Tab-separated table of C-alpha atoms and ligand atoms in Angstrom:
chain	number	residue	atom	x	y	z
H	30	UNK	CA	0.093	-0.034	-0.180
H	31	UNK	CA	0.760	3.541	-0.894
H	32	UNK	CA	0.058	5.399	1.519
H	33	UNK	CA	-1.381	4.993	5.803
H	34	UNK	CA	-2.769	6.843	8.070
H	35	UNK	CA	-0.054	8.872	10.127
H	36	UNK	CA	1.085	6.854	13.506
H	37	UNK	CA	-1.306	8.247	16.004
H	38	UNK	CA	-4.147	8.717	13.715
H	39	UNK	CA	-7.037	6.487	12.741
H	40	UNK	CA	-10.305	6.831	10.300
H	41	UNK	CA	-13.543	6.833	11.559
H	42	UNK	CA	-15.593	4.397	9.366
H	43	UNK	CA	-18.655	4.037	8.553
H	44	UNK	CA	-19.426	1.074	10.597
H	45	UNK	CA	-18.598	2.953	14.279
H	46	UNK	CA	-19.748	6.239	12.848
H	47	UNK	CA	-22.946	6.235	15.033
H	48	UNK	CA	-21.384	5.456	17.744
H	49	UNK	CA	-19.389	8.844	17.795
H	50	UNK	CA	-22.800	10.879	16.311
H	51	UNK	CA	-24.753	9.371	19.348
H	52	UNK	CA	-22.268	10.718	21.206
H	53	UNK	CA	-21.836	14.248	20.286
H	54	UNK	CA	-25.619	14.866	20.687
H	55	UNK	CA	-25.750	13.168	23.669
H	56	UNK	CA	-23.066	15.204	25.203
H	57	UNK	CA	-25.281	18.342	23.684
H	58	UNK	CA	-27.955	17.706	24.889
H	59	UNK	CA	-27.219	17.645	28.818
H	60	UNK	CA	-25.070	20.497	27.656
H	61	UNK	CA	-28.213	22.188	26.489
H	62	UNK	CA	-29.669	21.228	29.919
H	63	UNK	CA	-27.803	22.490	32.209
H	64	UNK	CA	-27.797	25.874	30.101
H	65	UNK	CA	-23.979	25.524	28.190
H	66	UNK	CA	-23.723	26.362	24.724
H	67	UNK	CA	-21.464	25.199	21.431
H	68	UNK	CA	-18.451	27.243	20.754
H	69	UNK	CA	-16.125	26.365	17.821
H	70	UNK	CA	-12.784	27.635	18.213
H	71	UNK	CA	-9.645	27.502	15.649
H	72	UNK	CA	-7.272	24.545	15.199
H	73	UNK	CA	-4.166	25.909	15.883
H	74	UNK	CA	-3.402	29.306	17.756
H	75	UNK	CA	-0.081	30.834	18.571
H	76	UNK	CA	2.290	29.066	20.104
H	77	UNK	CA	2.649	31.593	23.240
H	78	UNK	CA	-0.715	31.176	24.467
H	79	UNK	CA	-0.199	27.234	25.069
H	80	UNK	CA	3.379	27.735	26.768
H	81	UNK	CA	1.716	30.212	29.038
H	82	UNK	CA	-1.654	28.654	29.295
H	83	UNK	CA	-0.982	24.817	29.627
H	84	UNK	CA	2.273	26.036	30.900
H	85	UNK	CA	5.852	25.637	30.163
H	86	UNK	CA	6.859	23.109	32.557
H	87	UNK	CA	4.579	20.352	31.284
H	88	UNK	CA	5.064	17.550	28.973
H	89	UNK	CA	2.253	18.374	26.608
H	90	UNK	CA	4.329	21.813	25.758
H	91	UNK	CA	7.453	20.515	26.639
H	92	UNK	CA	7.508	16.877	24.394
H	93	UNK	CA	4.086	17.170	23.049
H	94	UNK	CA	3.246	20.344	20.736
H	95	UNK	CA	3.029	19.898	17.014
H	96	UNK	CA	4.430	23.175	16.883
H	97	UNK	CA	5.247	24.800	13.576
H	98	UNK	CA	6.874	28.131	11.276
H	99	UNK	CA	4.280	29.186	9.116
H	100	UNK	CA	4.606	30.688	5.321
H	101	UNK	CA	4.700	34.571	7.328
H	102	UNK	CA	7.902	33.257	10.070
H	103	UNK	CA	4.677	32.939	13.371
H	104	UNK	CA	5.258	30.149	15.398
H	105	UNK	CA	2.168	28.130	15.406
H	106	UNK	CA	0.959	24.929	16.965
H	107	UNK	CA	-1.942	22.973	16.760
H	108	UNK	CA	-4.046	22.968	19.974
H	109	UNK	CA	-3.155	20.049	22.919
H	110	UNK	CA	-6.358	20.492	24.611
H	111	UNK	CA	-9.319	23.284	24.187
H	112	UNK	CA	-8.924	25.845	27.159
H	113	UNK	CA	-5.927	27.968	26.836
H	114	UNK	CA	-7.979	28.214	23.370
H	115	UNK	CA	-11.242	29.064	24.623
H	116	UNK	CA	-10.082	31.077	26.951
H	117	UNK	CA	-8.421	33.206	24.783
H	118	UNK	CA	-11.653	33.367	22.743
H	119	UNK	CA	-13.482	34.322	26.050
H	120	UNK	CA	-10.885	37.654	25.783
H	121	UNK	CA	-10.619	38.409	22.424
H	122	UNK	CA	-14.443	38.307	21.696
H	123	UNK	CA	-15.428	40.510	24.772
H	124	UNK	CA	-16.990	37.826	27.025
H	125	UNK	CA	-16.471	39.134	30.661
H	126	UNK	CA	-19.106	41.710	29.929
H	127	UNK	CA	-21.979	38.681	30.079
H	128	UNK	CA	-23.948	37.832	33.286
H	129	UNK	CA	-22.247	35.008	34.897
H	130	UNK	CA	-21.408	32.512	35.087
H	131	UNK	CA	-20.794	32.193	30.873
H	132	UNK	CA	-20.634	28.926	30.199
H	133	UNK	CA	-19.122	27.152	26.828
H	134	UNK	CA	-19.173	23.854	25.532
H	135	UNK	CA	-17.054	22.875	22.384
H	136	UNK	CA	-16.544	19.017	20.717
H	137	UNK	CA	-12.560	18.883	19.240
H	138	UNK	CA	-10.311	17.282	18.051
H	139	UNK	CA	-7.329	17.905	19.727
H	140	UNK	CA	-2.865	16.896	19.234
H	141	UNK	CA	-0.265	15.546	21.358
H	142	UNK	CA	2.427	13.814	20.047
H	143	UNK	CA	2.928	10.768	22.494
H	144	UNK	CA	3.686	7.143	22.390
H	145	UNK	CA	0.500	5.272	21.337
H	146	UNK	CA	-1.188	2.774	23.571
H	147	UNK	CA	-4.740	1.640	23.715
H	148	UNK	CA	-6.610	4.884	24.139
H	149	UNK	CA	-3.642	7.268	23.365
H	150	UNK	CA	-3.497	8.947	19.779
H	151	UNK	CA	-1.575	11.447	18.853
H	152	UNK	CA	-4.379	12.836	16.692
H	153	UNK	CA	-7.919	12.198	19.470
H	154	UNK	CA	-11.057	13.819	19.726
H	155	UNK	CA	-12.216	16.183	23.352
H	156	UNK	CA	-15.923	16.768	24.676
H	157	UNK	CA	-15.168	19.412	26.571
H	158	UNK	CA	-16.649	22.624	28.261
H	159	UNK	CA	-15.366	25.799	30.533
H	160	UNK	CA	-17.719	27.920	32.541
H	161	UNK	CA	-16.318	30.741	33.592
H	162	UNK	CA	-17.106	34.159	36.465
H	163	UNK	CA	-18.356	31.843	39.630
H	164	UNK	CA	-15.742	31.591	41.604
H	165	UNK	CA	-17.713	29.443	44.794
H	166	UNK	CA	-18.320	25.593	44.826
H	167	UNK	CA	-21.453	25.270	43.249
H	168	UNK	CA	-20.789	25.568	39.685
H	169	UNK	CA	-17.734	22.518	40.726
H	170	UNK	CA	-20.585	20.117	42.016
H	171	UNK	CA	-22.587	20.996	38.505
H	172	UNK	CA	-19.899	20.299	36.221
H	173	UNK	CA	-19.366	16.879	37.742
H	174	UNK	CA	-22.937	16.553	37.499
H	175	UNK	CA	-22.934	17.363	33.270
H	176	UNK	CA	-20.006	14.658	33.102
H	177	UNK	CA	-22.445	12.606	35.399
H	178	UNK	CA	-25.936	13.141	33.565
H	179	UNK	CA	-24.108	12.533	30.405
H	180	UNK	CA	-22.749	9.169	31.448
H	181	UNK	CA	-26.133	7.960	32.750
H	182	UNK	CA	-27.315	8.868	29.348
H	183	UNK	CA	-24.746	6.917	27.836
H	184	UNK	CA	-25.664	3.872	29.291
H	185	UNK	CA	-22.456	3.999	30.940
H	186	UNK	CA	-22.261	2.234	34.635
H	187	UNK	CA	-19.432	2.775	37.716
H	188	UNK	CA	-17.239	4.983	35.976
H	189	UNK	CA	-15.193	6.055	39.562
H	190	UNK	CA	-14.912	9.957	40.215
H	191	UNK	CA	-11.801	10.619	42.045
H	192	UNK	CA	-11.497	14.751	43.378
H	193	UNK	CA	-8.725	16.424	45.020
H	194	UNK	CA	-7.781	20.106	46.091
H	195	UNK	CA	-4.140	21.596	44.615
H	196	UNK	CA	-4.809	24.249	46.295
H	197	UNK	CA	-4.099	28.496	45.644
H	198	UNK	CA	-1.254	30.703	45.095
H	199	UNK	CA	-1.144	31.223	48.520
H	200	UNK	CA	-1.677	27.959	50.340
H	201	UNK	CA	1.424	26.369	47.253
H	202	UNK	CA	3.515	28.755	47.772
H	203	UNK	CA	4.627	27.210	51.183
H	204	UNK	CA	3.837	23.593	49.840
H	205	UNK	CA	5.505	24.102	47.432
H	206	UNK	CA	9.019	24.382	49.796
H	207	UNK	CA	7.923	21.495	51.226
H	208	UNK	CA	8.412	19.761	48.669
H	209	UNK	CA	11.562	20.701	47.485
H	210	UNK	CA	13.024	20.420	51.151
H	211	UNK	CA	11.392	16.715	50.428
H	212	UNK	CA	13.292	15.879	47.180
H	213	UNK	CA	16.157	18.002	47.245
H	214	UNK	CA	18.272	15.466	49.365
H	215	UNK	CA	17.194	12.731	46.592
H	216	UNK	CA	17.456	14.687	43.516
H	217	UNK	CA	20.585	12.903	41.963
H	218	UNK	CA	18.578	9.614	41.225
H	219	UNK	CA	15.531	11.643	39.695
H	220	UNK	CA	15.089	11.757	36.078
H	221	UNK	CA	16.440	15.055	34.138
H	222	UNK	CA	13.095	16.767	33.829
H	223	UNK	CA	12.420	16.270	37.583
H	224	UNK	CA	15.679	18.247	38.056
H	225	UNK	CA	14.286	20.732	36.438
H	226	UNK	CA	11.441	20.270	37.732
H	227	UNK	CA	12.753	20.814	41.396
H	228	UNK	CA	13.375	24.527	41.320
H	229	UNK	CA	11.061	25.698	38.888
H	230	UNK	CA	7.423	23.989	39.555
H	231	UNK	CA	7.680	20.989	42.362
H	232	UNK	CA	4.812	19.965	41.793
H	233	UNK	CA	5.186	18.014	38.082
H	234	UNK	CA	7.203	15.878	39.683
H	235	UNK	CA	3.883	14.178	41.516
H	236	UNK	CA	2.721	13.697	37.956
H	237	UNK	CA	6.421	12.369	36.310
H	238	UNK	CA	5.847	9.829	34.199
H	239	UNK	CA	9.351	7.806	35.073
H	240	UNK	CA	9.794	8.812	38.881
H	241	UNK	CA	5.779	9.235	39.232
H	242	UNK	CA	5.136	5.312	40.881
H	243	UNK	CA	8.765	5.430	43.475
H	244	UNK	CA	8.553	5.410	46.991
H	245	UNK	CA	9.631	8.876	47.280
H	246	UNK	CA	7.007	10.340	44.664
H	247	UNK	CA	4.038	8.642	46.572
H	248	UNK	CA	5.413	9.459	49.867
H	249	UNK	CA	6.059	13.708	49.176
H	250	UNK	CA	4.015	15.330	51.339
H	251	UNK	CA	0.176	15.922	50.050
H	252	UNK	CA	-1.246	18.934	49.419
H	253	UNK	CA	-4.476	18.265	50.412
H	254	UNK	CA	-2.978	18.591	54.081
H	255	UNK	CA	-1.787	21.855	53.152
H	256	UNK	CA	-4.787	23.655	52.075
H	257	UNK	CA	-5.450	27.135	53.666
H	258	UNK	CA	-8.499	27.805	55.618
H	259	UNK	CA	-10.469	29.235	52.210
H	260	UNK	CA	-9.518	26.062	49.601
H	261	UNK	CA	-10.008	24.184	53.049
H	262	UNK	CA	-13.992	25.457	53.039
H	263	UNK	CA	-13.993	25.141	48.898
H	264	UNK	CA	-13.521	21.525	48.886
H	265	UNK	CA	-15.930	20.906	51.930
H	266	UNK	CA	-18.210	22.700	49.594
H	267	UNK	CA	-17.178	20.845	47.297
H	268	UNK	CA	-18.230	17.400	48.874
H	269	UNK	CA	-21.178	18.788	50.678
H	270	UNK	CA	-22.743	19.571	47.160
H	271	UNK	CA	-22.045	16.316	45.440
H	272	UNK	CA	-23.034	14.416	48.621
H	273	UNK	CA	-26.772	16.484	48.256
H	274	UNK	CA	-26.581	15.634	44.560
H	275	UNK	CA	-26.170	11.839	45.193
H	276	UNK	CA	-22.828	12.032	42.935
H	277	UNK	CA	-20.201	9.527	45.164
H	278	UNK	CA	-16.286	9.863	44.688
H	279	UNK	CA	-12.921	9.332	46.568
H	280	UNK	CA	-10.665	11.572	47.925
H	281	UNK	CA	-7.260	10.993	45.594
H	282	UNK	CA	-4.471	13.249	47.089
H	283	UNK	CA	-2.759	12.122	44.263
H	284	UNK	CA	-4.504	13.484	41.477
H	285	UNK	CA	-2.202	16.604	40.564
H	286	UNK	CA	-3.638	16.974	36.633
H	287	UNK	CA	-0.620	17.488	34.184
H	288	UNK	CA	-1.032	20.885	32.914
H	289	UNK	CA	-0.453	23.846	35.119
H	290	UNK	CA	-3.351	26.151	35.400
H	291	UNK	CA	-5.171	24.093	37.950
H	292	UNK	CA	-6.076	25.418	41.545
H	293	UNK	CA	-8.370	24.522	44.404
H	294	UNK	CA	-10.397	21.609	42.476
H	295	UNK	CA	-8.727	19.197	40.283
H	296	UNK	CA	-11.072	15.942	39.369
H	297	UNK	CA	-10.829	12.495	37.257
H	298	UNK	CA	-13.171	10.114	36.170
H	299	UNK	CA	-11.727	7.095	35.882
H	300	UNK	CA	-11.552	3.017	34.600
H	301	UNK	CA	-9.428	0.020	33.866
H	302	UNK	CA	-11.136	-0.394	30.641
H	303	UNK	CA	-9.231	2.988	28.597
H	304	UNK	CA	-5.974	1.633	28.873
H	305	UNK	CA	-3.020	2.122	31.465
H	306	UNK	CA	-3.717	5.861	32.258
H	307	UNK	CA	-7.015	5.447	32.775
H	308	UNK	CA	-8.651	8.285	32.706
H	309	UNK	CA	-11.753	9.764	30.899
H	310	UNK	CA	-11.945	12.936	31.613
H	311	UNK	CA	-10.019	14.897	33.555
H	312	UNK	CA	-10.857	18.530	35.002
H	313	UNK	CA	-11.001	21.635	37.640
H	314	UNK	CA	-10.398	25.006	38.228
H	315	UNK	CA	-8.545	27.624	37.401
H	316	UNK	CA	-9.632	30.310	38.459
H	317	UNK	CA	-5.525	32.662	37.284
H	318	UNK	CA	-6.023	31.674	33.689
H	319	UNK	CA	-7.691	34.071	32.077
H	320	UNK	CA	-5.739	37.233	34.342
H	321	UNK	CA	-2.623	34.712	32.936
H	322	UNK	CA	-3.494	35.013	29.218
H	323	UNK	CA	-4.091	38.955	29.419
H	324	UNK	CA	-8.232	39.235	30.586
H	325	UNK	CA	-9.673	41.121	34.165
H	326	UNK	CA	-9.207	38.521	37.135
H	327	UNK	CA	-11.977	35.391	36.246
H	328	UNK	CA	-12.329	32.380	38.027
H	329	UNK	CA	-13.384	29.121	35.653
H	330	UNK	CA	-13.139	25.425	35.759
H	331	UNK	CA	-13.961	22.740	33.153
H	332	UNK	CA	-13.474	18.971	32.526
H	333	UNK	CA	-12.914	17.359	28.756
H	334	UNK	CA	-13.488	13.401	27.931
H	335	UNK	CA	-11.244	11.849	25.870
H	336	UNK	CA	-14.110	10.449	22.804
H	337	UNK	CA	-11.953	7.789	22.004
H	338	UNK	CA	-11.187	6.690	25.691
H	339	UNK	CA	-15.493	6.907	26.263
H	340	UNK	CA	-16.089	4.318	23.216
H	341	UNK	CA	-13.389	2.368	24.105
H	342	UNK	CA	-15.500	2.829	27.537
H	343	UNK	CA	-19.134	1.953	26.421
H	344	UNK	CA	-17.579	-0.804	24.218
H	345	UNK	CA	-16.333	-2.526	27.183
H	346	UNK	CA	-19.438	-2.135	29.373
H	347	UNK	CA	-21.266	-3.307	26.479
H	348	UNK	CA	-23.241	-0.199	25.506
H	349	UNK	CA	-22.136	0.750	21.607
H	350	UNK	CA	-25.168	-0.072	19.291
H	351	UNK	CA	-25.571	-1.031	16.058
H	352	UNK	CA	-26.061	0.877	13.450
H	353	UNK	CA	-28.740	1.863	12.148
H	354	UNK	CA	-30.542	1.877	8.453
H	355	UNK	CA	-30.960	5.115	7.123
H	356	UNK	CA	-31.752	3.682	3.856
H	357	UNK	CA	-35.535	2.018	4.150
H	358	UNK	CA	-36.610	0.994	0.542
H	359	UNK	CA	-34.855	-0.862	-2.199
H	360	UNK	CA	-36.259	-0.186	-6.024
H	361	UNK	CA	-35.419	-2.836	-8.006
H	362	UNK	CA	-36.224	-2.071	-11.602
H	363	UNK	CA	-36.715	-4.610	-14.362
H	364	UNK	CA	-36.798	-2.361	-17.502
H	365	UNK	CA	-34.985	1.054	-19.040
H	366	UNK	CA	-38.388	2.638	-18.284
H	367	UNK	CA	-39.013	1.163	-15.107
H	368	UNK	CA	-35.100	2.533	-13.737
H	369	UNK	CA	-36.376	6.271	-15.130
H	370	UNK	CA	-39.222	5.532	-13.044
H	371	UNK	CA	-37.195	4.335	-10.061
H	372	UNK	CA	-35.286	7.333	-9.701
H	373	UNK	CA	-38.041	9.613	-10.108
H	374	UNK	CA	-39.919	7.938	-7.029
H	375	UNK	CA	-36.422	7.847	-4.884
H	376	UNK	CA	-36.412	11.295	-5.374
H	377	UNK	CA	-39.635	12.204	-4.292
H	378	UNK	CA	-39.325	9.927	-1.389
H	379	UNK	CA	-35.433	11.473	-0.298
H	380	UNK	CA	-37.614	15.078	-0.689
H	381	UNK	CA	-40.267	14.149	2.258
H	382	UNK	CA	-36.976	12.383	4.184
H	383	UNK	CA	-37.557	8.429	3.726
H	384	UNK	CA	-33.966	6.725	3.016
H	385	UNK	CA	-34.784	4.722	-0.134
H	386	UNK	CA	-32.152	3.068	-3.149
H	387	UNK	CA	-32.589	1.907	-6.438
H	388	UNK	CA	-29.889	0.093	-9.239
H	389	UNK	CA	-26.891	2.837	-9.739
H	390	UNK	CA	-24.704	-0.304	-11.295
H	391	UNK	CA	-26.516	-1.561	-14.601
H	392	UNK	CA	-27.078	-4.675	-12.307
H	393	UNK	CA	-29.546	-7.951	-13.274
H	394	UNK	CA	-32.789	-7.581	-11.023
H	395	UNK	CA	-31.034	-11.270	-9.765
H	396	UNK	CA	-28.218	-8.956	-8.352
H	397	UNK	CA	-30.044	-6.002	-7.159
H	398	UNK	CA	-32.281	-8.455	-5.009
H	399	UNK	CA	-28.634	-9.576	-3.456
H	400	UNK	CA	-27.278	-5.966	-3.651
H	401	UNK	CA	-30.274	-5.257	-0.992
H	402	UNK	CA	-30.022	-7.997	0.809
H	403	UNK	CA	-26.990	-7.980	1.077
H	404	UNK	CA	-27.301	-4.173	3.048
H	405	UNK	CA	-30.182	-5.151	4.946
H	406	UNK	CA	-32.865	-2.551	3.432
H	407	UNK	CA	-35.951	-3.546	5.140
H	408	UNK	CA	-38.547	-3.097	2.425
H	409	UNK	CA	-38.441	-3.430	-1.075
H	410	UNK	CA	-40.718	-3.002	-4.370
H	411	UNK	CA	-40.032	-4.777	-7.754
H	412	UNK	CA	-41.119	-2.249	-10.839
H	413	UNK	CA	-41.651	-3.725	-14.745
H	414	UNK	CA	-43.893	-3.418	-17.362
H	415	UNK	CA	-46.379	-3.780	-15.771
H	416	UNK	CA	-46.672	-2.340	-12.627
H	417	UNK	CA	-45.560	1.021	-15.211
H	418	UNK	CA	-48.571	0.539	-16.561
H	419	UNK	CA	-50.988	-0.593	-13.520
H	420	UNK	CA	-49.528	2.150	-11.105
H	421	UNK	CA	-49.057	-0.331	-8.322
H	422	UNK	CA	-46.727	-2.869	-6.958
H	423	UNK	CA	-45.971	-5.077	-4.134
H	424	UNK	CA	-43.955	-3.642	-1.143
H	425	UNK	CA	-41.850	-6.371	0.336
H	426	UNK	CA	-41.584	-6.297	4.047
H	427	UNK	CA	-38.095	-8.265	4.001
H	428	UNK	CA	-37.599	-8.939	8.185
H	429	UNK	CA	-40.844	-11.418	7.939
H	430	UNK	CA	-41.184	-11.600	3.604
H	431	UNK	CA	-44.536	-10.301	4.125
H	432	UNK	CA	-46.433	-8.228	1.061
H	433	UNK	CA	-48.609	-5.799	0.627
H	434	UNK	CA	-50.411	-4.463	-2.682
H	435	UNK	CA	-49.644	-0.366	-2.914
H	436	UNK	CA	-50.091	2.644	-5.049
H	437	UNK	CA	-47.092	3.540	-6.561
H	438	UNK	CA	-47.635	7.903	-5.716
H	439	UNK	CA	-48.496	6.641	-1.506
H	440	UNK	CA	-45.325	4.459	-0.857
H	441	UNK	CA	-44.299	7.673	0.860
H	442	UNK	CA	-46.877	7.373	3.122
H	443	UNK	CA	-47.060	3.533	3.467
H	444	UNK	CA	-43.631	4.027	4.549
H	445	UNK	CA	-43.944	7.052	6.788
H	446	UNK	CA	-46.243	5.232	8.984
H	447	UNK	CA	-43.664	2.279	9.207
H	448	UNK	CA	-40.444	4.228	10.150
J	19	HAM	P1	-5.928	16.515	29.712
J	19	HAM	O1	-6.391	15.206	30.723
J	19	HAM	O2	-4.935	16.906	29.407
J	19	HAM	O3	-6.866	17.722	30.291
J	19	HAM	O4	-6.971	15.475	28.542
J	19	HAM	C1	-8.540	15.417	28.910
J	19	HAM	C2	-8.764	14.021	28.810
J	19	HAM	O5	-8.327	13.818	27.199
J	19	HAM	C3	-8.603	13.018	29.527
J	19	HAM	O6	-9.058	12.618	30.229
J	19	HAM	C4	-8.359	11.843	28.356
J	19	HAM	O7	-9.425	10.972	28.177
J	19	HAM	C5	-8.177	12.681	26.376
J	19	HAM	N1	-7.042	12.127	26.141
J	19	HAM	C6	-5.565	13.444	26.957
J	19	HAM	N2	-4.410	12.979	25.981
J	19	HAM	C7	-4.766	12.002	24.821
J	19	HAM	C8	-4.284	11.342	24.191
J	19	HAM	N3	-3.684	11.670	23.659
J	19	HAM	N4	-5.020	10.177	23.728
J	19	HAM	C9	-6.533	10.466	23.496
J	19	HAM	N5	-6.926	10.736	24.571
J	19	HAM	C10	-6.674	11.294	25.392
J	19	HAM	C11	-7.178	18.684	29.536
J	19	HAM	O8	-7.055	18.735	27.953
J	19	HAM	C12	-7.982	19.853	29.583
J	19	HAM	N6	-7.553	21.013	29.008
J	19	HAM	C13	-9.341	19.914	30.710
J	19	HAM	C14	-9.473	20.638	30.879
J	19	HAM	C15	-10.584	21.378	30.458
J	19	HAM	N7	-9.429	21.341	32.503
J	19	HAM	C16	-10.267	22.148	32.274
J	19	HAM	N8	-10.974	22.564	30.930
């Protein structure tokens, strides 16, 4: 074969697309029911937005971005995630003046130069949302319940929710000192990235793909034990709201998330079915990001869900569905004139929203019947000279073999009742 899809990319084929469409439609419906509106952002942004927004000590920025110089000499990056672009758009389009919270959702492709694994692609899809302007834990609980409701509507069960708080810059300052003191005596034994992280951003060491599993990392001081009073109250507020709604969760002090913008609440929905990392959906609060990107200080919170991982989970839980049949009727023709009549009837049916097909390949009558059977088309009509003369045909229900006489000009009404 001359060409193949690039490593880490894949085609989404017609045989599976209905499950993608169902997920997309369900996500949009659930978001709308919470008052979220869809936003579509560009696929690429200036590189600096991600360096500043996502953070220049994160793996995403230092190792995984698709960055290139365009013909105008600008440094451009294919979005590795959606939050930074949505924040840029929020500021640029003056959404700061809208009534709060400003609730936005999206359905995007994202690009990360990662090692291919189950559930880990270089081009992947995310459903996500961002909410701006609400600082209290109500909105934290709201966005978590968006995911919960969405999973339920998708027929998914038992996807564990893990929550944590990683504090604000005030409590993190003190905590960073503790972390540095903890790691400094061992830093020579740690990977090169961790050595850089120690001074620049020690929190990132907790997220290291190389050293993350070691005792020295596992036994590090936990930010949740060093929160300031306000952050503690915020986290207690979130827990109380989740308890009231009835969403169960585990407090997981190890969640730090791989992106720098987070403050206070962070959360992940995890499952063993979706690959080694197991995270289907991750998100959290980012109260400093809008200001960091040049806007007026505005609290924000959001999440993104990997659609490939979501569908792996759906497959593992037996929640994928059979492809629907869009074409309801096949009109087989026995002569040239019947073929022209079939074309005409099909045109009228399609105008009325009824999917139908007739021969396009010059097949013999027998081959047309075979084709309709193979495609699983539920109704069949045969037009020959007799039918043309009488204006009446027999419509066959392929599931039970039964036939009914019907006038050619009322096939549409007949099928509309059946579909
Ligand atoms: P993230 O944790 O980097 O967060 O990605 C969110 C989800 O995208 C992951 O949980 C995973 O399901 C999926 N994902 C990430 N990388 C890949 C990959 N290489 N292949 C397949 N799926 C992947 C964010 O992107 C944040 N922007 C989420 C957020 C929104 N936080 C606040 N607002």
